[in-house]
Amino acid sequence: MSVTNPFVGNWTYRSFNNDPDLGKAANDLLFGKGTLAIAEQSETELSGTIGGRGWSLDLRGSFGYGSPMQVRFQGKGVVGGEPWIIYDYIGWLVPVCPDSTDPLEVPAIVGSVVRTIPHSGDGGSTNPAGVMASFYAVRAG
């Protein structure tokens, strides 16, 4: 019996700041967006990239079986000439909902991302380490 790794493939990724203020517009909460490409390295290890316009991080991590299945990886790379931008991700594959249908239910991963080390931000600012955001990724083919 062959088992297909459900995390392998391309995903559209979006993350949002964890801010409880309902008065803020959703676009003001955007933490990051890009394409998440996951490849299988071995029976338990994953690799890939996450990135968008002007940035890309190499991913290394693993996945685990369970209900729901879990994925965990770390992204490292060079962004804007600055090395070692590190983010840690943990997510879960959303289980199939019996009351939906394949055309209506797009596979998704939901989880959290944390900036592990600080890096430069807009206007000479510093984006601090430890900031945690929530993310979701939707299968993009």
PDB file of C-alpha atoms in Angstrom:
ATOM      1  CA  MET A   1       0.000   0.000   0.000  1.00  0.00           C
ATOM      2  CA  SER A   2       1.366   3.377  -0.981  1.00  0.00           C
ATOM      3  CA  VAL A   3       0.702   6.387   1.228  1.00  0.00           C
ATOM      4  CA  THR A   4       0.817   9.870  -0.224  1.00  0.00           C
ATOM      5  CA  ASN A   5       2.184  12.602   2.031  1.00  0.00           C
ATOM      6  CA  PRO A   6      -0.658  15.159   2.182  1.00  0.00           C
ATOM      7  CA  PHE A   7       1.729  18.059   2.974  1.00  0.00           C
ATOM      8  CA  VAL A   8       3.795  17.697  -0.214  1.00  0.00           C
ATOM      9  CA  GLY A   9       2.952  20.293  -2.848  1.00  0.00           C
ATOM     10  CA  ASN A  10       2.382  24.000  -3.270  1.00  0.00           C
ATOM     11  CA  TRP A  11       0.296  26.054  -0.881  1.00  0.00           C
ATOM     12  CA  THR A  12      -0.801  29.670  -0.789  1.00  0.00           C
ATOM     13  CA  TYR A  13       0.331  31.005   2.580  1.00  0.00           C
ATOM     14  CA  ARG A  14      -1.000  33.909   4.653  1.00  0.00           C
ATOM     15  CA  SER A  15      -0.244  34.829   8.254  1.00  0.00           C
ATOM     16  CA  PHE A  16      -1.845  37.396  10.526  1.00  0.00           C
ATOM     17  CA  ASN A  17      -0.831  39.153  13.733  1.00  0.00           C
ATOM     18  CA  ASN A  18      -2.629  37.783  16.787  1.00  0.00           C
ATOM     19  CA  ASP A  19      -4.463  41.017  17.683  1.00  0.00           C
ATOM     20  CA  PRO A  20      -7.857  40.855  19.468  1.00  0.00           C
ATOM     21  CA  ASP A  21      -8.968  44.340  18.234  1.00  0.00           C
ATOM     22  CA  LEU A  22     -12.071  43.735  16.046  1.00  0.00           C
ATOM     23  CA  GLY A  23     -11.864  47.371  14.887  1.00  0.00           C
ATOM     24  CA  LYS A  24      -8.765  46.691  12.817  1.00  0.00           C
ATOM     25  CA  ALA A  25      -9.178  45.859   9.143  1.00  0.00           C
ATOM     26  CA  ALA A  26      -8.027  42.377   8.154  1.00  0.00           C
ATOM     27  CA  ASN A  27      -5.410  43.840   5.786  1.00  0.00           C
ATOM     28  CA  ASP A  28      -3.859  45.727   8.734  1.00  0.00           C
ATOM     29  CA  LEU A  29      -3.273  42.406  10.499  1.00  0.00           C
ATOM     30  CA  LEU A  30      -1.342  40.787   7.632  1.00  0.00           C
ATOM     31  CA  PHE A  31       1.988  39.420   8.912  1.00  0.00           C
ATOM     32  CA  GLY A  32       3.147  37.667   5.760  1.00  0.00           C
ATOM     33  CA  LYS A  33       2.068  36.029   2.533  1.00  0.00           C
ATOM     34  CA  GLY A  34       3.712  33.914  -0.103  1.00  0.00           C
ATOM     35  CA  THR A  35       4.018  30.517  -1.660  1.00  0.00           C
ATOM     36  CA  LEU A  36       4.819  27.510   0.488  1.00  0.00           C
ATOM     37  CA  ALA A  37       6.397  24.640  -1.472  1.00  0.00           C
ATOM     38  CA  ILE A  38       6.832  21.427   0.518  1.00  0.00           C
ATOM     39  CA  ALA A  39       8.839  18.393  -0.644  1.00  0.00           C
ATOM     40  CA  GLU A  40       9.355  15.034   1.030  1.00  0.00           C
ATOM     41  CA  GLN A  41      12.969  14.372   2.087  1.00  0.00           C
ATOM     42  CA  SER A  42      12.334  10.994   3.738  1.00  0.00           C
ATOM     43  CA  GLU A  43       9.532   9.085   5.433  1.00  0.00           C
ATOM     44  CA  THR A  44       9.420  11.719   8.194  1.00  0.00           C
ATOM     45  CA  GLU A  45      11.419  14.730   6.959  1.00  0.00           C
ATOM     46  CA  LEU A  46      10.259  17.645   4.839  1.00  0.00           C
ATOM     47  CA  SER A  47      12.084  20.358   2.932  1.00  0.00           C
ATOM     48  CA  GLY A  48      11.025  23.179   0.674  1.00  0.00           C
ATOM     49  CA  THR A  49      10.768  26.922   0.449  1.00  0.00           C
ATOM     50  CA  ILE A  50       8.489  29.684   1.570  1.00  0.00           C
ATOM     51  CA  GLY A  51       8.651  33.063  -0.052  1.00  0.00           C
ATOM     52  CA  GLY A  52       7.158  35.844  -2.022  1.00  0.00           C
ATOM     53  CA  ARG A  53       8.257  38.906  -3.891  1.00  0.00           C
ATOM     54  CA  GLY A  54      11.778  39.770  -2.678  1.00  0.00           C
ATOM     55  CA  TRP A  55      12.132  37.045  -0.056  1.00  0.00           C
ATOM     56  CA  SER A  56      12.603  33.298   0.208  1.00  0.00           C
ATOM     57  CA  LEU A  57      13.443  30.972   3.070  1.00  0.00           C
ATOM     58  CA  ASP A  58      14.639  27.379   2.834  1.00  0.00           C
ATOM     59  CA  LEU A  59      12.589  24.999   4.959  1.00  0.00           C
ATOM     60  CA  ARG A  60      13.597  21.955   6.962  1.00  0.00           C
ATOM     61  CA  GLY A  61      11.284  20.015   9.217  1.00  0.00           C
ATOM     62  CA  SER A  62       9.136  16.995   9.765  1.00  0.00           C
ATOM     63  CA  PHE A  63       5.572  15.816   9.931  1.00  0.00           C
ATOM     64  CA  GLY A  64       3.692  13.450  12.166  1.00  0.00           C
ATOM     65  CA  TYR A  65       0.666  11.265  11.880  1.00  0.00           C
ATOM     66  CA  GLY A  66      -2.240  11.857  14.178  1.00  0.00           C
ATOM     67  CA  SER A  67      -5.631  13.409  14.152  1.00  0.00           C
ATOM     68  CA  PRO A  68      -5.011  15.972  12.838  1.00  0.00           C
ATOM     69  CA  MET A  69      -1.653  15.395  11.142  1.00  0.00           C
ATOM     70  CA  GLN A  70       1.079  17.833  12.203  1.00  0.00           C
ATOM     71  CA  VAL A  71       3.828  19.637  10.323  1.00  0.00           C
ATOM     72  CA  ARG A  72       6.734  21.511  11.892  1.00  0.00           C
ATOM     73  CA  PHE A  73       9.528  23.306  10.076  1.00  0.00           C
ATOM     74  CA  GLN A  74      12.019  26.144  10.290  1.00  0.00           C
ATOM     75  CA  GLY A  75      12.754  28.690   7.583  1.00  0.00           C
ATOM     76  CA  LYS A  76      16.220  30.198   7.054  1.00  0.00           C
ATOM     77  CA  GLY A  77      17.586  32.371   4.325  1.00  0.00           C
ATOM     78  CA  VAL A  78      18.876  35.729   3.217  1.00  0.00           C
ATOM     79  CA  VAL A  79      16.412  38.557   2.798  1.00  0.00           C
ATOM     80  CA  GLY A  80      17.543  41.958   1.573  1.00  0.00           C
ATOM     81  CA  GLY A  81      21.173  40.906   2.012  1.00  0.00           C
ATOM     82  CA  GLU A  82      20.599  40.088   5.694  1.00  0.00           C
ATOM     83  CA  PRO A  83      21.407  36.455   6.572  1.00  0.00           C
ATOM     84  CA  TRP A  84      19.799  34.112   9.034  1.00  0.00           C
ATOM     85  CA  ILE A  85      16.228  35.252   8.954  1.00  0.00           C
ATOM     86  CA  ILE A  86      14.659  32.452  10.991  1.00  0.00           C
ATOM     87  CA  TYR A  87      10.986  31.643  11.467  1.00  0.00           C
ATOM     88  CA  ASP A  88       9.553  28.538  13.142  1.00  0.00           C
ATOM     89  CA  TYR A  89       6.265  27.083  11.964  1.00  0.00           C
ATOM     90  CA  ILE A  90       3.900  24.523  13.445  1.00  0.00           C
ATOM     91  CA  GLY A  91       0.656  23.551  11.749  1.00  0.00           C
ATOM     92  CA  TRP A  92      -2.039  20.948  11.430  1.00  0.00           C
ATOM     93  CA  LEU A  93      -3.790  19.588   8.381  1.00  0.00           C
ATOM     94  CA  VAL A  94      -7.487  20.447   8.604  1.00  0.00           C
ATOM     95  CA  PRO A  95      -9.396  17.134   8.638  1.00  0.00           C
ATOM     96  CA  VAL A  96     -11.929  16.391   5.920  1.00  0.00           C
ATOM     97  CA  CYS A  97     -15.355  17.647   6.973  1.00  0.00           C
ATOM     98  CA  PRO A  98     -18.076  15.011   6.318  1.00  0.00           C
ATOM     99  CA  ASP A  99     -20.640  17.736   5.572  1.00  0.00           C
ATOM    100  CA  SER A 100     -18.561  19.245   2.758  1.00  0.00           C
ATOM    101  CA  THR A 101     -17.578  17.975  -0.681  1.00  0.00           C
ATOM    102  CA  ASP A 102     -14.270  17.813  -2.555  1.00  0.00           C
ATOM    103  CA  PRO A 103     -15.146  20.781  -4.809  1.00  0.00           C
ATOM    104  CA  LEU A 104     -16.088  22.902  -1.774  1.00  0.00           C
ATOM    105  CA  GLU A 105     -13.368  21.871   0.684  1.00  0.00           C
ATOM    106  CA  VAL A 106      -9.853  22.921  -0.312  1.00  0.00           C
ATOM    107  CA  PRO A 107      -7.145  21.199   1.760  1.00  0.00           C
ATOM    108  CA  ALA A 108      -5.668  23.605   4.326  1.00  0.00           C
ATOM    109  CA  ILE A 109      -2.978  23.785   7.000  1.00  0.00           C
ATOM    110  CA  VAL A 110      -3.576  26.036  10.013  1.00  0.00           C
ATOM    111  CA  GLY A 111      -1.008  26.922  12.633  1.00  0.00           C
ATOM    112  CA  SER A 112       1.367  29.402  14.204  1.00  0.00           C
ATOM    113  CA  VAL A 113       4.626  31.043  13.169  1.00  0.00           C
ATOM    114  CA  VAL A 114       7.161  32.755  15.425  1.00  0.00           C
ATOM    115  CA  ARG A 115      10.033  35.046  14.467  1.00  0.00           C
ATOM    116  CA  THR A 116      12.979  33.340  16.159  1.00  0.00           C
ATOM    117  CA  ILE A 117      15.594  36.066  15.699  1.00  0.00           C
ATOM    118  CA  PRO A 118      15.145  39.818  15.081  1.00  0.00           C
ATOM    119  CA  HIS A 119      15.759  41.314  11.652  1.00  0.00           C
ATOM    120  CA  SER A 120      15.592  44.697   9.951  1.00  0.00           C
ATOM    121  CA  GLY A 121      12.202  46.172   9.166  1.00  0.00           C
ATOM    122  CA  ASP A 122      10.811  49.093   7.187  1.00  0.00           C
ATOM    123  CA  GLY A 123      12.318  52.548   7.713  1.00  0.00           C
ATOM    124  CA  GLY A 124      15.304  51.341   9.722  1.00  0.00           C
ATOM    125  CA  SER A 125      13.167  49.630  12.362  1.00  0.00           C
ATOM    126  CA  THR A 126      13.836  46.228  13.872  1.00  0.00           C
ATOM    127  CA  ASN A 127      11.295  43.426  13.747  1.00  0.00           C
ATOM    128  CA  PRO A 128      11.716  41.805  17.179  1.00  0.00           C
ATOM    129  CA  ALA A 129      12.167  38.122  17.937  1.00  0.00           C
ATOM    130  CA  GLY A 130       9.355  36.293  19.669  1.00  0.00           C
ATOM    131  CA  VAL A 131       6.459  37.755  17.701  1.00  0.00           C
ATOM    132  CA  MET A 132       3.929  35.005  17.057  1.00  0.00           C
ATOM    133  CA  ALA A 133       1.287  35.061  14.335  1.00  0.00           C
ATOM    134  CA  SER A 134      -1.358  32.638  13.099  1.00  0.00           C
ATOM    135  CA  PHE A 135      -1.224  31.245   9.589  1.00  0.00           C
ATOM    136  CA  TYR A 136      -3.188  29.229   7.133  1.00  0.00           C
ATOM    137  CA  ALA A 137      -2.046  27.701   3.890  1.00  0.00           C
ATOM    138  CA  VAL A 138      -4.408  26.510   1.170  1.00  0.00           C
ATOM    139  CA  ARG A 139      -3.404  23.881  -1.395  1.00  0.00           C
ATOM    140  CA  ALA A 140      -2.548  25.615  -4.636  1.00  0.00           C
ATOM    141  CA  GLY A 141      -2.183  22.624  -6.889  1.00  0.00           C
TER     142      GLY A 141
END
